[in-house]
Short mmCIF file of C-alpha atoms and ligand atoms in Angstrom, two decimals:
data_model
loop_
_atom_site.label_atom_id
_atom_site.label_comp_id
_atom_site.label_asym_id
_atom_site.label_seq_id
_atom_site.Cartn_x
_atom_site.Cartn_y
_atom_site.Cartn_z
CA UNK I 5 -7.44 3.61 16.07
CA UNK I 6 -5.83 1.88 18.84
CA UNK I 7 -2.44 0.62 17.03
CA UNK I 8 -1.09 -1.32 19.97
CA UNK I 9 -1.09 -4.54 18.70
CA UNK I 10 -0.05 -7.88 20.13
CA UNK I 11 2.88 -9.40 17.39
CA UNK I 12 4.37 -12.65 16.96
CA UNK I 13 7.11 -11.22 19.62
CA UNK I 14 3.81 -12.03 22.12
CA UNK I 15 2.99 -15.10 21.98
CA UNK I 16 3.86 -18.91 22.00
CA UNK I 17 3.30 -20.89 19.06
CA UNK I 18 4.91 -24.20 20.17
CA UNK I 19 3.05 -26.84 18.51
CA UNK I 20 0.30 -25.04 17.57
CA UNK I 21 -1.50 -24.58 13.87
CA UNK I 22 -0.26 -21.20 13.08
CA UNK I 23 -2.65 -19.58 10.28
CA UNK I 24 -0.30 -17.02 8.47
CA UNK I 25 -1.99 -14.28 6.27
CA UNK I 26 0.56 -13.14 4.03
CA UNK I 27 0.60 -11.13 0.53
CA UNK I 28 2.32 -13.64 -1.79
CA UNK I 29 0.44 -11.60 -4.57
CA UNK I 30 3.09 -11.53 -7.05
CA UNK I 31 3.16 -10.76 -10.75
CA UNK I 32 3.80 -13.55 -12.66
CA UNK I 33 3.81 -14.45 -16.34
CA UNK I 34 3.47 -17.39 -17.82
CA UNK I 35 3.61 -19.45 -14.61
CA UNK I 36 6.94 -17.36 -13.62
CA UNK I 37 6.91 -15.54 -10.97
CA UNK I 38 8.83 -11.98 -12.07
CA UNK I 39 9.29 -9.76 -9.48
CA UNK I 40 9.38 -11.76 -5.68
CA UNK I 41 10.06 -8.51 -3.41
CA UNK I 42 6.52 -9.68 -1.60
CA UNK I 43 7.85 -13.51 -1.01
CA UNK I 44 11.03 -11.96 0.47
CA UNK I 45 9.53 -9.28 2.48
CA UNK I 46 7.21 -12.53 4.18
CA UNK I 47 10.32 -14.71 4.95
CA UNK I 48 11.13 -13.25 8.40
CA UNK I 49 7.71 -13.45 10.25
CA UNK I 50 7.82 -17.33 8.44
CA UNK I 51 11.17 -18.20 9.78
CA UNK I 52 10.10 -16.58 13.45
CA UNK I 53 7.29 -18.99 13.12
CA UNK I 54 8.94 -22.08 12.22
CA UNK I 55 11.89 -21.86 14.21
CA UNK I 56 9.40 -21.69 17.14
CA UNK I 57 8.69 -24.19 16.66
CA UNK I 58 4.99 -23.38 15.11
CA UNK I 59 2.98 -25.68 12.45
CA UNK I 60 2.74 -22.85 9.83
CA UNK I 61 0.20 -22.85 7.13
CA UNK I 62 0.60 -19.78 4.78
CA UNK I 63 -2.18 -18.32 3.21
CA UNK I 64 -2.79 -15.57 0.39
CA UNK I 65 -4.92 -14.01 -2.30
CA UNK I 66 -3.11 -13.87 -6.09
CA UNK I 67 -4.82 -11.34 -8.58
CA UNK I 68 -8.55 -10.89 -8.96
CA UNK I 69 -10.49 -14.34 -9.60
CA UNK I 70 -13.65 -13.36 -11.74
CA UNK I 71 -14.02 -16.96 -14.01
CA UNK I 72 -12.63 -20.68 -14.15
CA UNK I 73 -10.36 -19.73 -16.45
CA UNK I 74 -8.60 -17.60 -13.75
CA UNK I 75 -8.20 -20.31 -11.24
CA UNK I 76 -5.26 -22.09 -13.71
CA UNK I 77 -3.62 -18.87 -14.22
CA UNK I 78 -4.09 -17.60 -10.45
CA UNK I 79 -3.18 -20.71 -8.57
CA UNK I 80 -0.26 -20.03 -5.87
CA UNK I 81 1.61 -23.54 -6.67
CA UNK I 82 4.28 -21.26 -8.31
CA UNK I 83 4.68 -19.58 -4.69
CA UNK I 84 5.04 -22.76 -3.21
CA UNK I 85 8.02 -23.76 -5.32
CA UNK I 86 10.20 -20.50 -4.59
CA UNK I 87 9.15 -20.25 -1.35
CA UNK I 88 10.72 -23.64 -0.52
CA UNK I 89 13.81 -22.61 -2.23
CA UNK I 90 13.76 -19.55 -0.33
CA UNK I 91 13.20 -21.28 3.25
CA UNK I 92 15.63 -24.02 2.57
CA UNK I 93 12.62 -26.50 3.78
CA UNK I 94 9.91 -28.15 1.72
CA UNK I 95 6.70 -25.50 1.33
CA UNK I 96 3.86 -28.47 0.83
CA UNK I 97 1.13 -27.11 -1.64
CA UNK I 98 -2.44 -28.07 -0.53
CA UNK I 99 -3.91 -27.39 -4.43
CA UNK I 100 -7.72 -27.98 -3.31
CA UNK I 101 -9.96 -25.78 -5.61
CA UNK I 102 -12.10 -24.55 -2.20
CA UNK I 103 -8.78 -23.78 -0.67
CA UNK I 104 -9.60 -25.74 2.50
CA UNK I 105 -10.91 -28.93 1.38
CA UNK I 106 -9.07 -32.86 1.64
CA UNK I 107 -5.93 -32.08 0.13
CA UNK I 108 -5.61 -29.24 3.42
CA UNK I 109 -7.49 -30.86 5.89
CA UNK I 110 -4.53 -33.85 5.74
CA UNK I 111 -1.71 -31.43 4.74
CA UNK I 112 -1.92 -29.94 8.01
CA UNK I 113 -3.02 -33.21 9.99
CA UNK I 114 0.37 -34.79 9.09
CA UNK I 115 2.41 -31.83 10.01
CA UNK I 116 5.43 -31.61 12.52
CA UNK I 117 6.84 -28.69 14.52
CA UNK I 118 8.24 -26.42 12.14
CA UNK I 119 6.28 -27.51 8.86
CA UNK I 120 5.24 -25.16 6.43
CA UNK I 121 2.09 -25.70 3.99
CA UNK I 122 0.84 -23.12 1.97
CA UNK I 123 -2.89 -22.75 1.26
CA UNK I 124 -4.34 -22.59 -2.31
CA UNK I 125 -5.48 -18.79 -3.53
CA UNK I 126 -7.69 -17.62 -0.89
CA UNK I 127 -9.84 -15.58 -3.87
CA UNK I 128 -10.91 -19.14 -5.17
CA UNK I 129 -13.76 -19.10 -2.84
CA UNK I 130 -15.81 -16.15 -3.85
CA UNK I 131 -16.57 -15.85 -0.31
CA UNK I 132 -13.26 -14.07 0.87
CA UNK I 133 -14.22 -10.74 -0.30
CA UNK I 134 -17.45 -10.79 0.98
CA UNK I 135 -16.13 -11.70 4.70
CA UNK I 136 -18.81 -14.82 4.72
CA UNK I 137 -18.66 -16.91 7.47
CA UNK I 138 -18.49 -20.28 5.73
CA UNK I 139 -14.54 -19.13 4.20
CA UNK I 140 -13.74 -18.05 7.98
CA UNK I 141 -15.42 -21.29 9.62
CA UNK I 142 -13.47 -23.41 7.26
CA UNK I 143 -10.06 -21.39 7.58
CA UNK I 144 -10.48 -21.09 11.56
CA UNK I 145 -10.77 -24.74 11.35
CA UNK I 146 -7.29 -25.07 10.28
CA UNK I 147 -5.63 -22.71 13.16
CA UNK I 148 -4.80 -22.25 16.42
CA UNK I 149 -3.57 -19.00 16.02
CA UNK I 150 -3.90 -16.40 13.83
CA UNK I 151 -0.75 -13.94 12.34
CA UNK I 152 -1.59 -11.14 9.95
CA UNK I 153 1.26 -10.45 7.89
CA UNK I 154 -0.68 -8.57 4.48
CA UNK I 155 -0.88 -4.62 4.97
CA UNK I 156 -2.05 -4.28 1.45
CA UNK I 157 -5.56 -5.98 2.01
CA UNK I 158 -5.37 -3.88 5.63
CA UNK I 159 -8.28 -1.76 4.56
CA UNK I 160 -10.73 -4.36 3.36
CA UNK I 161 -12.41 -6.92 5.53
CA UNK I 162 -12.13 -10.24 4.03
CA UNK I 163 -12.54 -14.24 5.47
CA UNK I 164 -8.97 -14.56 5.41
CA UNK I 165 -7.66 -11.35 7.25
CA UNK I 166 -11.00 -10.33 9.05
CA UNK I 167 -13.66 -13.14 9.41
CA UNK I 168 -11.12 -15.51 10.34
CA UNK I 169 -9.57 -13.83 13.46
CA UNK I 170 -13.07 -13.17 14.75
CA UNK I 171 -13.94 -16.60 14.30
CA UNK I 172 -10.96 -17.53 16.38
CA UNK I 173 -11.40 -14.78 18.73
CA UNK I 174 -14.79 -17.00 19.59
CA UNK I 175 -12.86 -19.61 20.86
CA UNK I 176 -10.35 -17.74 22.63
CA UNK I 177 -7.75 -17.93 20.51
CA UNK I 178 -5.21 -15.30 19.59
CA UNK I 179 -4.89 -13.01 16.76
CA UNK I 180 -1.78 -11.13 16.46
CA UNK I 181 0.21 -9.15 13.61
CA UNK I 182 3.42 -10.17 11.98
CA UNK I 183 6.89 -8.28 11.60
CA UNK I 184 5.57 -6.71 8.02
CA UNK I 185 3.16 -5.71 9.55
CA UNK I 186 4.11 -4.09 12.68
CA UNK I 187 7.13 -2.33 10.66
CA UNK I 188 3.39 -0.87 8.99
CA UNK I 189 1.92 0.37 12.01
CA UNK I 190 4.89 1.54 13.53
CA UNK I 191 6.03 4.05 10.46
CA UNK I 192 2.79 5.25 9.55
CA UNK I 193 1.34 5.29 12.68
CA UNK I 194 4.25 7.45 14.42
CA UNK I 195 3.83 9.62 11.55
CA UNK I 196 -0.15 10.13 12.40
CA UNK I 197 0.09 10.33 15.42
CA UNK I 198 3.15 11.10 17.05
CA UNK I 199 5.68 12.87 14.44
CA UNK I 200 9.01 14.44 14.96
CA UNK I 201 8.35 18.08 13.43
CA UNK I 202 8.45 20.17 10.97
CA UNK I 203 6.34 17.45 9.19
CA UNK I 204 5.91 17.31 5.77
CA UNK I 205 2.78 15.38 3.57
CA UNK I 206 3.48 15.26 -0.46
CA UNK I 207 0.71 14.21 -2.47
CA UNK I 208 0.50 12.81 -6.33
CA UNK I 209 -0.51 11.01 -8.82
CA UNK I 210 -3.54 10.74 -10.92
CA UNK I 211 -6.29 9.56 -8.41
CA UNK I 212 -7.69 12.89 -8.01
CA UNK I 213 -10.63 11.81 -6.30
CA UNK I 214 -9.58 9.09 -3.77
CA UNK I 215 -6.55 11.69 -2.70
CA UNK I 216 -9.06 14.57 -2.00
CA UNK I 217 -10.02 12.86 1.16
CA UNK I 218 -6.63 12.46 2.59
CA UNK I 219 -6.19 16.18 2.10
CA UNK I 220 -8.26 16.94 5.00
CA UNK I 221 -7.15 14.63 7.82
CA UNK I 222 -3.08 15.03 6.68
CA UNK I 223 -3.94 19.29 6.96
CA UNK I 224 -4.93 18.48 10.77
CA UNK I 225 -1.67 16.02 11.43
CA UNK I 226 1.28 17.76 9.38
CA UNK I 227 3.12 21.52 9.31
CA UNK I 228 3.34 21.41 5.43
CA UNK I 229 1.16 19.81 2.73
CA UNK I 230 2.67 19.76 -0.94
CA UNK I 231 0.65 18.60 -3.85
CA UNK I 232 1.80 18.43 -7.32
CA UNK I 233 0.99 15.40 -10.10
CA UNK I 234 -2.41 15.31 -11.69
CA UNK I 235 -3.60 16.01 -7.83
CA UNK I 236 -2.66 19.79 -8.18
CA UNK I 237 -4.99 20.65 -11.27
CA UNK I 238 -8.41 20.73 -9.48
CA UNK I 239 -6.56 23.15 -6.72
CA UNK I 240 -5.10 25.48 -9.32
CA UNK I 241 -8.85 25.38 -10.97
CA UNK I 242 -10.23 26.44 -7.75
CA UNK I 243 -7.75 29.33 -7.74
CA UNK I 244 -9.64 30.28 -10.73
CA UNK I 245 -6.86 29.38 -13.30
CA UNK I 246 -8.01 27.40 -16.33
CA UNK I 247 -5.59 24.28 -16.51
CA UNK I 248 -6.59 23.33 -20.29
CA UNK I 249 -6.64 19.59 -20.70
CA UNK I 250 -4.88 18.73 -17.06
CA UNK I 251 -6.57 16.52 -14.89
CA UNK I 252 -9.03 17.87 -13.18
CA UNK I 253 -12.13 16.96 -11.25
CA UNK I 254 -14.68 19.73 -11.26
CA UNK I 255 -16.88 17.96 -8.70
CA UNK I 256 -13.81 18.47 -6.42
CA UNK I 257 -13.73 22.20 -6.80
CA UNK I 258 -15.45 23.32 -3.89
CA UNK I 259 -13.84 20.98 -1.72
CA UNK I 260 -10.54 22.23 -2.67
CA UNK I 261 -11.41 25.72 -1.69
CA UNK I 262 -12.42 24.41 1.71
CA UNK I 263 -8.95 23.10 2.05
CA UNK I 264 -7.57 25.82 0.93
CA UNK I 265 -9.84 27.37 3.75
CA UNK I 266 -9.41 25.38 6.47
CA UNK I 267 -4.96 25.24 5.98
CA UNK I 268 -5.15 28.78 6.28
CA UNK I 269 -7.38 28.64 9.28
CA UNK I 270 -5.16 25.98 10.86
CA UNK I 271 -2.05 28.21 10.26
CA UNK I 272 -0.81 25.32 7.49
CA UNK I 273 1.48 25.72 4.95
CA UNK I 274 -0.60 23.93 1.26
CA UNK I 275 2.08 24.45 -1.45
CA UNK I 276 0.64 24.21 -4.93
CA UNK I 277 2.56 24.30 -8.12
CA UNK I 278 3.63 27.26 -9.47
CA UNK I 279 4.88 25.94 -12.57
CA UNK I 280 4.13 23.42 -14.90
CA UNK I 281 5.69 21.07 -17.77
CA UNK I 282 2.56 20.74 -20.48
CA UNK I 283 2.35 18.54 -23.32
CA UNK I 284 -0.12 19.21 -26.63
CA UNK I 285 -1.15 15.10 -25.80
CA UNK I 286 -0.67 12.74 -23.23
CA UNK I 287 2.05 10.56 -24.54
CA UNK I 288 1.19 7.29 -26.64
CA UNK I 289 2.69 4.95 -26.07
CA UNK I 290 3.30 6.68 -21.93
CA UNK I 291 7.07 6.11 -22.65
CA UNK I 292 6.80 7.97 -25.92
CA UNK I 293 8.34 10.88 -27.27
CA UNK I 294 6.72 14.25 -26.26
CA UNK I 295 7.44 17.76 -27.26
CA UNK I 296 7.30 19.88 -23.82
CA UNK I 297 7.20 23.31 -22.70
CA UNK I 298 6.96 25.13 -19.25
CA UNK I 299 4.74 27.37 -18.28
CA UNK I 300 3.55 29.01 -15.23
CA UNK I 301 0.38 28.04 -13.96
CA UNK I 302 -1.59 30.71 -14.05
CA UNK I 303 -1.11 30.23 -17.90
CA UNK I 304 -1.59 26.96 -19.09
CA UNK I 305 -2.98 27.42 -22.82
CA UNK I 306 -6.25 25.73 -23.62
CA UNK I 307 -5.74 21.95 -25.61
CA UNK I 308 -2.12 21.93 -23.44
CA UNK I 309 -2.15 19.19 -20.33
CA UNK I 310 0.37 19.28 -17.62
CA UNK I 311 2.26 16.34 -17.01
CA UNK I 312 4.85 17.65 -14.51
CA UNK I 313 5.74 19.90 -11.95
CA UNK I 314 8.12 22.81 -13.21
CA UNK I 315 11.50 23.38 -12.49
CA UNK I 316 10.37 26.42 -9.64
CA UNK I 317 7.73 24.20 -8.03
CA UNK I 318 10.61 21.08 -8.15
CA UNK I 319 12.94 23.49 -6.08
CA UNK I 320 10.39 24.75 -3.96
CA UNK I 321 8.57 21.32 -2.90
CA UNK I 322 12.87 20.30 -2.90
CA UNK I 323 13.64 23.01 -0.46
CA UNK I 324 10.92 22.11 2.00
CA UNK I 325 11.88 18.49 2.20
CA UNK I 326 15.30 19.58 3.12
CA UNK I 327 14.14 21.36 6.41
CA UNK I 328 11.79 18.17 7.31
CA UNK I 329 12.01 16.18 9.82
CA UNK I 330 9.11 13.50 8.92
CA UNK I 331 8.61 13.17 5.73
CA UNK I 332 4.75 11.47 4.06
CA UNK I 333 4.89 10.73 0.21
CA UNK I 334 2.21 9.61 -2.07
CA UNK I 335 1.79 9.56 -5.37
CA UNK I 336 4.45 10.84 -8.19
CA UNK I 337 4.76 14.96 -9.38
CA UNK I 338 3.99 14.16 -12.73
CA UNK I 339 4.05 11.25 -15.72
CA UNK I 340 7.56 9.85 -14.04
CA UNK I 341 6.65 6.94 -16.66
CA UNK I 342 8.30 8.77 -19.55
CA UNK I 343 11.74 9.96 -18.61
CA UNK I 344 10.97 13.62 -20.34
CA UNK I 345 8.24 14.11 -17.80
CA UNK I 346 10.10 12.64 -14.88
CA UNK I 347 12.25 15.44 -13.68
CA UNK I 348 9.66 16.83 -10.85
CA UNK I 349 9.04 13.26 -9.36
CA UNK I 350 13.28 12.43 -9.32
CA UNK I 351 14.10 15.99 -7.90
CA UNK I 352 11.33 15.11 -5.06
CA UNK I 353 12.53 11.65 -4.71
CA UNK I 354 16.26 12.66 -4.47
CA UNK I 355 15.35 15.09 -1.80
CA UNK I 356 14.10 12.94 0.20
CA UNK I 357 16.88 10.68 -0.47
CA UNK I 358 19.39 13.75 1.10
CA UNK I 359 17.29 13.99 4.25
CA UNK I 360 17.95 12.95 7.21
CA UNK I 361 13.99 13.17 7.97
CA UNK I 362 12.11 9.98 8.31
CA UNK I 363 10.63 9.34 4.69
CA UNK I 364 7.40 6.86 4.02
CA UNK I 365 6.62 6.12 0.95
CA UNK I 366 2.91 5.45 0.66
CA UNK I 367 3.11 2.58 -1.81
CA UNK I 368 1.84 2.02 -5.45
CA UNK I 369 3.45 4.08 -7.95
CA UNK I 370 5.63 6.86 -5.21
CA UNK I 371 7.48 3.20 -4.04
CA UNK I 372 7.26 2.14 -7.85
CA UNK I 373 8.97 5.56 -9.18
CA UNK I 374 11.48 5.70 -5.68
CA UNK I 375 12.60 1.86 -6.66
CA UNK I 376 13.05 2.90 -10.57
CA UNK I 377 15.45 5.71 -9.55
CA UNK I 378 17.35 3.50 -7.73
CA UNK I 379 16.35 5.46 -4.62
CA UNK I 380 14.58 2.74 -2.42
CA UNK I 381 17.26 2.19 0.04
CA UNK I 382 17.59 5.67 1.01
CA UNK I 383 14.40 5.89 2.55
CA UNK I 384 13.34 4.58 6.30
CA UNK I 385 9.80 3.16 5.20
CA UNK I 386 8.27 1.63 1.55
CA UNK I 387 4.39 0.87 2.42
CA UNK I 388 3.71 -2.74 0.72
CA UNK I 389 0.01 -1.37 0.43
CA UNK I 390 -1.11 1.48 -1.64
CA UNK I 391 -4.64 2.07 -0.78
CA UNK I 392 -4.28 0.68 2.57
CA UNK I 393 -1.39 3.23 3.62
CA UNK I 394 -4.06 5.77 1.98
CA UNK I 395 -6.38 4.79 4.01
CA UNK I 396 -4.41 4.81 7.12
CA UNK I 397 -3.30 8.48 6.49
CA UNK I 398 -6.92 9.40 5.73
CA UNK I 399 -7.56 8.53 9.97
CA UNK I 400 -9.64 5.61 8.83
CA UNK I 401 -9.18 2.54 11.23
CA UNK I 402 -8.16 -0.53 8.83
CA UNK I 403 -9.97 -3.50 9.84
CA UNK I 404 -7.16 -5.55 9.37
CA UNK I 405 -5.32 -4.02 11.65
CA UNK I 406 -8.52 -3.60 13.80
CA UNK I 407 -8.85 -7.61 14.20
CA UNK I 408 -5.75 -8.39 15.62
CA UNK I 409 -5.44 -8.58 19.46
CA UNK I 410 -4.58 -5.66 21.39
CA UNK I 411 -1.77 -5.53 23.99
P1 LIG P 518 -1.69 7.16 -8.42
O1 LIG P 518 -2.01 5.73 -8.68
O2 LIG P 518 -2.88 7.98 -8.06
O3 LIG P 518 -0.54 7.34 -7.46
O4 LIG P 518 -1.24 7.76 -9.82
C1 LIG P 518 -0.04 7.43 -10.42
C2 LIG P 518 -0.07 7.87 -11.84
O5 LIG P 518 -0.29 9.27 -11.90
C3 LIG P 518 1.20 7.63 -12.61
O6 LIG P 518 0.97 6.62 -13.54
C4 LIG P 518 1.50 8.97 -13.29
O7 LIG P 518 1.82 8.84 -14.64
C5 LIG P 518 0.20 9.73 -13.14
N1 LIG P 518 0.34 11.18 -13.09
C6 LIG P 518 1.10 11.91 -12.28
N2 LIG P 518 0.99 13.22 -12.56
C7 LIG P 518 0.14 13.33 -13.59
C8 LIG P 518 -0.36 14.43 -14.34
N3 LIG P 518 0.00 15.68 -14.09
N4 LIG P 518 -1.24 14.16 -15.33
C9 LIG P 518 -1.61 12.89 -15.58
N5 LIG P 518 -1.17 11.82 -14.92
C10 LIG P 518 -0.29 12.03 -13.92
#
């Protein structure tokens, strides 16, 4: 994927109708907004814009939007309220149910240099995950230029990150990427494509089958693939252990013998657990009590599920972090929900923390687990998008990224 992207560093938005694609989509409960990390993360490609002197009209999805009912809980006029707070400067809500309709249309007519307006819930027109043209027409309509600020939707091609910019792109205009995003393509790309070695993948967490596909393109790119969490269980199965109740995906066998194949062909180091923390249940509620036990894994009793990588496999995955010099983590070593199963996932995360490697965190739950441990500010890179840092590690070219104009 060519990654060499024109960013807001590029261009000139003086006076001009800056479309901003950003990922305002925050959890909120009862109209509160709880955890803002995304609206802060946004604020510095904003305040480029505006003190450009661009017209800047912010749009963003919020949730899934399946009925009516959704559209009262989903709206973004909660966004637009912080947001102003945040800037210092009045955020004007457009609130038009088709996102851009009158209430837009004259929002943005009336603005001044500098003015911000944020767009209503892009996932209110049912278009925007389909990429259809009307959404983009309507959106292009609105801009001059186009800035993609939302790595988390990176992989998917929607009106408002995809459609849009080639709309644009038809009339000559630009499309370029925003600070969050660059920050993005700069980590994870280096990392791909260009990393300071040895380099060192870790995978986890319970998406056994949507991991399996990184496996192969990170065996080609890194020195040292680790895998622990519920990712290890199909490997050790395909070592011809049985793993009891662990997860395990027994369509996935053969594939992981291929990979075990194809590291040892490519001269790669695959470290599996050797050890294992099992459970008689998975715990109920996940923060509940559990009895535990370790075992190696070329034993784990029938009825008995692992939920975490033993105290060997801890030191070993520990001790190969330490002599990094990139380091690639997704996905936690075991149930880090429930603080008796958490010991594999903090003893990864702290070495990571002690190394003076570069450390990505691939999103989801790795940058959820790294944040609970207090451990976020120790590393050089937290991925705002889950399946779209996946994605990017798998060699897939994000269409996101993909729109945006190249240098
Ligand atoms: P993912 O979204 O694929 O990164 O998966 C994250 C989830 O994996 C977390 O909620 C963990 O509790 C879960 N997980 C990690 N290890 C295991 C395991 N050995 N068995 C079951 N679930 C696991």
């Amino acid at each position: 994927m060519e990654l060499n992207k024109k960013s807001v560093d590029d261009i000139n938005v003086k006076g001009k109708r800056v479309l901003c694609r950003c990922d305002f989509n925050v959890p909120l409960k009862d109209g509160k907004i709880t955890d803002e990390n995304r609206l802060v993360a946004a604020l510095p490609t904003i305040k480029k814009l505006i003190a450009d002197g661009g017209k800047v009209i912010l749009c963003s999805h919020l949730g899934k939007v399946k009925t009516e009912e959704d559209k009262k809980t989903k709206t973004l006029a909660p966004v637009a309220k912080r947001l102003s707070e945040l800037l210092g400067q009045e955020v004007k809500f457009a609130a038009d149910p088709e996102v851009v309709g009158p209430n837009a249309k004259a929002a943005v007519a009336a603005m001044k240099d500098g003015d911000v307006v944020l767009l209503e819930n892009t996932r209110f027109r049912p278009e925007e995950t389909k990429n259809g043209e009307a959404f983009s027409k309507d959106l292009a309509s609105l801009a001059d230029v186009f800035v993609n600020d939302a790595f988390g939707t990176a992989h998917r091609s929607h009106c408002s990150n995809v459609g849009v910019a080639e709309e644009l792109r038809k009339e000559g205009k630009p499309a370029v990427v925003g600070y969050l995003m660059q920050k993005e393509i700069d980590y994870l790309g280096k990392a791909v494509e260009d990393p300071v070695r040895p380099f060192v993948a870790i995978l986890g967490g319970a998406k056994v089958a949507d991991k399996l596909n990184v496996i192969s393109n990170l065996l080609e790119k890194c020195d040292t693939l680790i895998i622990g969490g519920g990712m290890a269980y199909t490997f050790i199965k395909a070592q011809g252990y049985s793993v009891g109740k662990s997860l395990c995906d027994d369509s996935k066998i053969d594939y992981c013998k291929e990979m075990m194949e194809k590291a040892k062909k490519l001269g790669k180091k695959l470290l599996l657990p050797v050890d294992a923390v099992i459970v008689d249940d998975f715990p109920d509620p996940i923060d509940g009590d559990v009895d535990t036990e370790v075992v190696d894994v070329t034993a784990i009793p029938d009825g008995k599920e692992a939920c975490d990588i033993g105290p060997k496999t801890a030191e070993m995955f520990a001790n190969e972090v330490a002599s990094a010099k990139t380091v690639v983590w997704n996905g936690p070593m075991g149930v880090f929900e429930n603080p008796t199963l958490a010991a594999g996932t903090l003893k990864v995360a702290q070495a990571l923390a002690d190394s003076d490697a570069t450390t990505i965190i691939g999103g989801g739950d790795s940058a959820a687990a790294v944040n609970q441990m207090g451990l976020g500010s120790k590393m050089s890179h937290i991925s705002t998008g889950g399946g779209a840092s996946l994605e990017f590690l798998e060699g897939k070219e994000l269409p996101g990224i993909a729109a945006a104009d190249e240098k």
